[in-house]
PDB file of C-alpha atoms in Angstrom:
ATOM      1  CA  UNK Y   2      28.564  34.789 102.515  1.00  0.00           C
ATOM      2  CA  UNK Y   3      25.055  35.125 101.439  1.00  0.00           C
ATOM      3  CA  UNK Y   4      25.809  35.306  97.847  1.00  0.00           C
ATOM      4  CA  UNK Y   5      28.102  32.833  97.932  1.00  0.00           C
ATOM      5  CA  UNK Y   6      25.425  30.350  99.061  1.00  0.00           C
ATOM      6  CA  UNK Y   7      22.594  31.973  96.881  1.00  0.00           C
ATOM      7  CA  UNK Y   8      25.402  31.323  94.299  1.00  0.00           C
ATOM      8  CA  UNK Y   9      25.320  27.976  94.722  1.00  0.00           C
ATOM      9  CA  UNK Y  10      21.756  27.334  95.219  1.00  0.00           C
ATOM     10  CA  UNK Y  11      21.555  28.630  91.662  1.00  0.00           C
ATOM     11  CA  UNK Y  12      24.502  26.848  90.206  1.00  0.00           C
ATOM     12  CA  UNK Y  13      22.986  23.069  91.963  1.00  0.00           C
ATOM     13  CA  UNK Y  14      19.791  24.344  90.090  1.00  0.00           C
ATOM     14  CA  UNK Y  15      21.353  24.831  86.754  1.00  0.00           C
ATOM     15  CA  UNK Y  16      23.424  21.571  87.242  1.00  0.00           C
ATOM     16  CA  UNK Y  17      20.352  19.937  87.927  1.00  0.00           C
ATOM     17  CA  UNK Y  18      17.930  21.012  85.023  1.00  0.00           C
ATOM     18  CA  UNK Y  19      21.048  20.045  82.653  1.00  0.00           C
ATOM     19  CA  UNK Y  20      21.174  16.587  83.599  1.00  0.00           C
ATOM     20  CA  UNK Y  21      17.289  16.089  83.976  1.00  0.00           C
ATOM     21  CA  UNK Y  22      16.968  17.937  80.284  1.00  0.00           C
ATOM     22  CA  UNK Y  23      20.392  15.431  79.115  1.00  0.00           C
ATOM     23  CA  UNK Y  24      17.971  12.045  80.380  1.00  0.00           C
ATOM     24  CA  UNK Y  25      15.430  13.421  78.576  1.00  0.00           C
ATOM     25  CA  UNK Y  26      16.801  13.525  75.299  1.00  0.00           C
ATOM     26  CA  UNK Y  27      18.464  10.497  76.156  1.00  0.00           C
ATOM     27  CA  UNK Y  28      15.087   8.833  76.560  1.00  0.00           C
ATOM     28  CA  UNK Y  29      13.483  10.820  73.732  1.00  0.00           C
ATOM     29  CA  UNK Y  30      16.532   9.404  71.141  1.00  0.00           C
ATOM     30  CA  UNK Y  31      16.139   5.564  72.511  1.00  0.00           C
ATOM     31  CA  UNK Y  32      12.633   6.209  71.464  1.00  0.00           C
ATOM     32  CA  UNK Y  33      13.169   7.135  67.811  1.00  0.00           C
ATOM     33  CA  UNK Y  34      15.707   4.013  67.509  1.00  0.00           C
ATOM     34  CA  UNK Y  35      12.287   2.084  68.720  1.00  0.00           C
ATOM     35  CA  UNK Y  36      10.044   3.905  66.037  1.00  0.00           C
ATOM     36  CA  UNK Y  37       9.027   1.388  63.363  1.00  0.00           C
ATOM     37  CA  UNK Y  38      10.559   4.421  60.530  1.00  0.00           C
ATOM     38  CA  UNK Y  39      14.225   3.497  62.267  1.00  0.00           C
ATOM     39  CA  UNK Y  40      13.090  -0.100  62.507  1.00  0.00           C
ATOM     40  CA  UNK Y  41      12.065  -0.480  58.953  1.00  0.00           C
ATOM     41  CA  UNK Y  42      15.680   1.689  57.783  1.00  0.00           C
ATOM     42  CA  UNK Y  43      16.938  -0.584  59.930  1.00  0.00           C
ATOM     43  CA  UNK Y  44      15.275  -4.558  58.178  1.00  0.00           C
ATOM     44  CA  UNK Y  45      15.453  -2.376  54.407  1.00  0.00           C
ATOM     45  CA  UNK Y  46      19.618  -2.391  55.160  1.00  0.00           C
ATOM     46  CA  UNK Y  47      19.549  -5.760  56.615  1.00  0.00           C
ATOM     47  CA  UNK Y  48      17.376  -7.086  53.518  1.00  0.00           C
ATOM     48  CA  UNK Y  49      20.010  -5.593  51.030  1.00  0.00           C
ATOM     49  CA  UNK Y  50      22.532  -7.263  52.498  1.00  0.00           C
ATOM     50  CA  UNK Y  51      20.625 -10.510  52.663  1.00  0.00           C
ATOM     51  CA  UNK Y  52      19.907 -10.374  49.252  1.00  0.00           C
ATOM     52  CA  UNK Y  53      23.510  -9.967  48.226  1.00  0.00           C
ATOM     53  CA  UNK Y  54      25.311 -12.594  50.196  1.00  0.00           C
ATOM     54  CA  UNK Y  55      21.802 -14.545  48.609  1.00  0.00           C
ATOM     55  CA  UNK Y  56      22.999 -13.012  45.005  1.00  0.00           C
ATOM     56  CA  UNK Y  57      26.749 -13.978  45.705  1.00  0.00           C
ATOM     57  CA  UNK Y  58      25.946 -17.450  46.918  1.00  0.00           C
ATOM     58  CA  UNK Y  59      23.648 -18.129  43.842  1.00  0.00           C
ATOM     59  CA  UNK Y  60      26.051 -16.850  41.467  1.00  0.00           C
ATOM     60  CA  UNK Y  61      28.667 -19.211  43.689  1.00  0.00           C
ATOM     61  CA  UNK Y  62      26.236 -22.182  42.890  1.00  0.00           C
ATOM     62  CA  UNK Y  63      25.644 -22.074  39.588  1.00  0.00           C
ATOM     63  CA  UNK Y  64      29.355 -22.124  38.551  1.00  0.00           C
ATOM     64  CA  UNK Y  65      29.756 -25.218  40.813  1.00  0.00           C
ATOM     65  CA  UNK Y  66      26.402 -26.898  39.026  1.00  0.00           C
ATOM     66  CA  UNK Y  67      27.856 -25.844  35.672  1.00  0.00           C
ATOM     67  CA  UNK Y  68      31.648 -27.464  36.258  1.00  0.00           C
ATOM     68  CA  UNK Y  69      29.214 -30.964  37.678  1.00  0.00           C
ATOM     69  CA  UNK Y  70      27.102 -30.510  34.842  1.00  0.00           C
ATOM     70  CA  UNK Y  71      30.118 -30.167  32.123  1.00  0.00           C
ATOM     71  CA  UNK Y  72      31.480 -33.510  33.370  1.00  0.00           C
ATOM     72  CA  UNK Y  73      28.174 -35.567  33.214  1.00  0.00           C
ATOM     73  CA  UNK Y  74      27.394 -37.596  31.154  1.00  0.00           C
ATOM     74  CA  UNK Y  75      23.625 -38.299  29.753  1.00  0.00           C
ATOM     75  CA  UNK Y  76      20.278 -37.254  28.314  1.00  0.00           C
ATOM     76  CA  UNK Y  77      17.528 -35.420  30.085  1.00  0.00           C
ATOM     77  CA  UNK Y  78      14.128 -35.460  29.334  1.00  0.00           C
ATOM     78  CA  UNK Y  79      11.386 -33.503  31.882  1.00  0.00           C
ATOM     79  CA  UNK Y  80      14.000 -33.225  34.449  1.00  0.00           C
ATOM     80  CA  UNK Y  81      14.877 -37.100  34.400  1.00  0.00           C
ATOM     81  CA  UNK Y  82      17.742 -39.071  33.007  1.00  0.00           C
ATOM     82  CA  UNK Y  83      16.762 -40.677  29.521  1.00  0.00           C
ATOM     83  CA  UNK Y  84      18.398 -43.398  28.245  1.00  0.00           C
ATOM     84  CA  UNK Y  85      16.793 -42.322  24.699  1.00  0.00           C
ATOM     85  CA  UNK Y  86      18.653 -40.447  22.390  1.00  0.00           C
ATOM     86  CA  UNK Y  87      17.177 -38.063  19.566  1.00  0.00           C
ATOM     87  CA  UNK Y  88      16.796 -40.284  16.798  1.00  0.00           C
ATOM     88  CA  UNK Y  89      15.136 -42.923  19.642  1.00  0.00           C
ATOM     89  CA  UNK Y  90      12.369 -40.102  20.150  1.00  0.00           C
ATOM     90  CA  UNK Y  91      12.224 -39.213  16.334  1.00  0.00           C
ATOM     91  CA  UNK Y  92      11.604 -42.953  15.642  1.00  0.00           C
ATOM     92  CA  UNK Y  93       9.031 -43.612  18.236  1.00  0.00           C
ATOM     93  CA  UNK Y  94       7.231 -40.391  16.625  1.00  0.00           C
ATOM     94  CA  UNK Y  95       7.043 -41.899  13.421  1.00  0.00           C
ATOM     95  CA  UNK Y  96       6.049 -44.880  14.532  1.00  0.00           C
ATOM     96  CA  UNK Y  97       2.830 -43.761  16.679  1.00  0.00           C
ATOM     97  CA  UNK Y  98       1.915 -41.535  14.363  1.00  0.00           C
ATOM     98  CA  UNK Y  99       1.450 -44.533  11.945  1.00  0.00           C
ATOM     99  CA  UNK Y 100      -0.606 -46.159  13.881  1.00  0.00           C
ATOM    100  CA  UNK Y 101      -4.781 -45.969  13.561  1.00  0.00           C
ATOM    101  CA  UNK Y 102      -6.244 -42.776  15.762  1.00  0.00           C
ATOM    102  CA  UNK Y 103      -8.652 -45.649  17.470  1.00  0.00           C
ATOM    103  CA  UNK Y 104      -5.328 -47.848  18.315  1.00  0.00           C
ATOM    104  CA  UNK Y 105      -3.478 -44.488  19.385  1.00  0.00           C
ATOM    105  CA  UNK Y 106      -6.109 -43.312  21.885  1.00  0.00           C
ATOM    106  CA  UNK Y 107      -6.725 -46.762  23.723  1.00  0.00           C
ATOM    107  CA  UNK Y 108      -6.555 -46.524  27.754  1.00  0.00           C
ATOM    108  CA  UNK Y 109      -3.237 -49.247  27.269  1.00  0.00           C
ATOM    109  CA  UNK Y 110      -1.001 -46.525  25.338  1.00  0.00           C
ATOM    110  CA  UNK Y 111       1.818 -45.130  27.168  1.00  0.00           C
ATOM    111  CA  UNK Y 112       5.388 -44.855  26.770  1.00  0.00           C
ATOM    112  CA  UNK Y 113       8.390 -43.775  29.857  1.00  0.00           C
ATOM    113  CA  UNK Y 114      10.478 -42.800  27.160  1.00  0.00           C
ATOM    114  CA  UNK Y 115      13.773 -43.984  28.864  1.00  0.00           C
ATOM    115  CA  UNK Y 116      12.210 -42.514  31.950  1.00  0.00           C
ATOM    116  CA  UNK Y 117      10.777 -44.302  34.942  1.00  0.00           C
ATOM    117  CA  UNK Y 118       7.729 -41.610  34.861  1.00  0.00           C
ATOM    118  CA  UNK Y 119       5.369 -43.027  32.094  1.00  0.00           C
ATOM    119  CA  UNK Y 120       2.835 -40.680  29.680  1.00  0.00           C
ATOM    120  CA  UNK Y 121      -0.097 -42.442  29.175  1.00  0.00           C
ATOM    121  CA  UNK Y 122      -3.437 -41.677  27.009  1.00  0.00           C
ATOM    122  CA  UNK Y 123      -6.978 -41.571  28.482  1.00  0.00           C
ATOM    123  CA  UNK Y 124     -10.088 -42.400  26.259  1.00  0.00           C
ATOM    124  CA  UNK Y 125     -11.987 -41.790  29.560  1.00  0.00           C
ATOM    125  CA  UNK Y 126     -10.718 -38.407  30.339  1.00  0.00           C
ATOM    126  CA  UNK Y 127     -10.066 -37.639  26.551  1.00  0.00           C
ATOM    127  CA  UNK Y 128      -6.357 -36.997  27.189  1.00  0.00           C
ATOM    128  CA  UNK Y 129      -4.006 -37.646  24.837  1.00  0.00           C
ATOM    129  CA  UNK Y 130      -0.291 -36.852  26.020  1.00  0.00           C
ATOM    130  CA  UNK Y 131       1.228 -39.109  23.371  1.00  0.00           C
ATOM    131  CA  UNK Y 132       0.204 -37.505  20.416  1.00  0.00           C
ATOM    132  CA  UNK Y 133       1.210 -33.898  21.517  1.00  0.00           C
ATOM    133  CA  UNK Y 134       4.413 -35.490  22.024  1.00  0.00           C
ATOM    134  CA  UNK Y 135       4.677 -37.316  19.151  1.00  0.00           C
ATOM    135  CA  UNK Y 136       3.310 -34.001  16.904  1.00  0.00           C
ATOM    136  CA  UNK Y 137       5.931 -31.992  18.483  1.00  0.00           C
ATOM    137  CA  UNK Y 138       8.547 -34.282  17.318  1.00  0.00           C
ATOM    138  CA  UNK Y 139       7.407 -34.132  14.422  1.00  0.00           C
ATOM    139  CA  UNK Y 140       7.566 -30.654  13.683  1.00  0.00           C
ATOM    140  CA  UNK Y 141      10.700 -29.752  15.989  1.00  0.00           C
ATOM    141  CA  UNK Y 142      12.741 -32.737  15.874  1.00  0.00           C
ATOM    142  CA  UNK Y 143      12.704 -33.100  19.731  1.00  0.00           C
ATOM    143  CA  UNK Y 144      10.245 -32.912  22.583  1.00  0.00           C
ATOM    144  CA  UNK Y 145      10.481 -29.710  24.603  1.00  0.00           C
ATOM    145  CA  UNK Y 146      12.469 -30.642  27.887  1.00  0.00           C
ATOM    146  CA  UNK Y 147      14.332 -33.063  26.495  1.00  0.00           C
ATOM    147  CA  UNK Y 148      18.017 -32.380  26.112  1.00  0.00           C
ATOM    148  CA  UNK Y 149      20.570 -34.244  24.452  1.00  0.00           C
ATOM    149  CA  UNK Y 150      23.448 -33.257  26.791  1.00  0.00           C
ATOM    150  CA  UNK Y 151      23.496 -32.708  30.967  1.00  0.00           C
ATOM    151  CA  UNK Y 152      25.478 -29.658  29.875  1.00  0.00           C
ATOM    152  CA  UNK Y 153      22.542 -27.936  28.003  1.00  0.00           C
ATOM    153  CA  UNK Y 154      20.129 -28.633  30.813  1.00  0.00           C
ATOM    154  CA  UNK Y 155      22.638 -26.822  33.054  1.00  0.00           C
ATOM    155  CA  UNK Y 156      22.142 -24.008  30.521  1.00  0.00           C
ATOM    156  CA  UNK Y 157      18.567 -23.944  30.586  1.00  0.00           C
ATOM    157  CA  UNK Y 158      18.589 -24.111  34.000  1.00  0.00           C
ATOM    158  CA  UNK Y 159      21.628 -22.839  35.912  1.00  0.00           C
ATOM    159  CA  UNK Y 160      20.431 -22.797  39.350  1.00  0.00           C
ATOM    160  CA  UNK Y 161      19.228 -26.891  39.014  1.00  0.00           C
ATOM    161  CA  UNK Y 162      21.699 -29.000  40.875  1.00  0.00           C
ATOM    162  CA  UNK Y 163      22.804 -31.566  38.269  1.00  0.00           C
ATOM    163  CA  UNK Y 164      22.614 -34.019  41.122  1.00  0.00           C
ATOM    164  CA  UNK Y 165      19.272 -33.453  41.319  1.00  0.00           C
ATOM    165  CA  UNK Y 166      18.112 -35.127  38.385  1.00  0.00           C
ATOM    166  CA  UNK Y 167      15.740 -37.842  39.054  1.00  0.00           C
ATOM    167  CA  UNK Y 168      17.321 -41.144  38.027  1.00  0.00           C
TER     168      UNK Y 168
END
């Protein structure tokens, strides 16, 4: 009979220092889920998947802006609608460029081209938008951001909502 409850003295030991030994690697793994290494495993995963849906949705977009774009109709210039087509621009090239430097670089000078923003000249500030325009014309034909078609705007710039072009 003594055994028996020596016996189980021992066994409510051992029974004992298992669970106490099972909470503490309990607590000791909900501690290294805490850790900022798990943590950071943890945002890295969660940033790769951000970044896909981001990738997918973008992707998603730009197909969407490129079948609005296709069925627009109208010139761009800087991100604006132009009413001015290329042989407007060519024409007002060759046209300021004949003109005197002196009447070229007046305060007064300034032009929207089809635009509602306007590009003026500065004999204060010694700025003279109009004749890098006008020179670029000249030796490329166009203006650089000016396109002829909403089409090739969307290719230029895929992720621009075509609705987004200032009128």
């Amino acid at each position: 009979m003594e055994k028996i409850k020596q016996n189980k003295i021992w066994i409510t030991i051992l029974v004992i220092g298992i669970i106490v030994i099972g909470i503490l690697l309990a607590m000791l793994h909900q501690q290294k889920q805490n850790s900022p290494e798990a943590q950071s495993s943890s945002y890295v995963s969660s940033a790769k998947a951000s970044s896909a849906s981001t990738s997918v949705q973008d992707k998603n977009n730009e197909k969407a802006y490129a079948k609005k774009a296709a069925k627009m109709k109208g010139h761009v210039y800087n991100e604006e609608y132009t009413t001015w087509t290329k042989a407007d621009f060519q024409n007002w090239s060759a046209k300021y460029l004949a003109m005197s430097e002196s009447d070229r670089h007046k305060d007064s000078v300034s032009e929207k081209f089809g635009t509602k923003t306007a590009y003026t000249n500065s004999s204060t500030d010694m700025i003279y938008p109009l004749d890098d325009i006008a020179n670029e014309i000249k030796q490329k034909g166009l203006p650089t951001g000016y396109y002829e078609t909403i089409k090739s705007f969307n290719k230029e710039h895929p992720g621009f909502n075509p609705d987004d072009i200032k009128k």
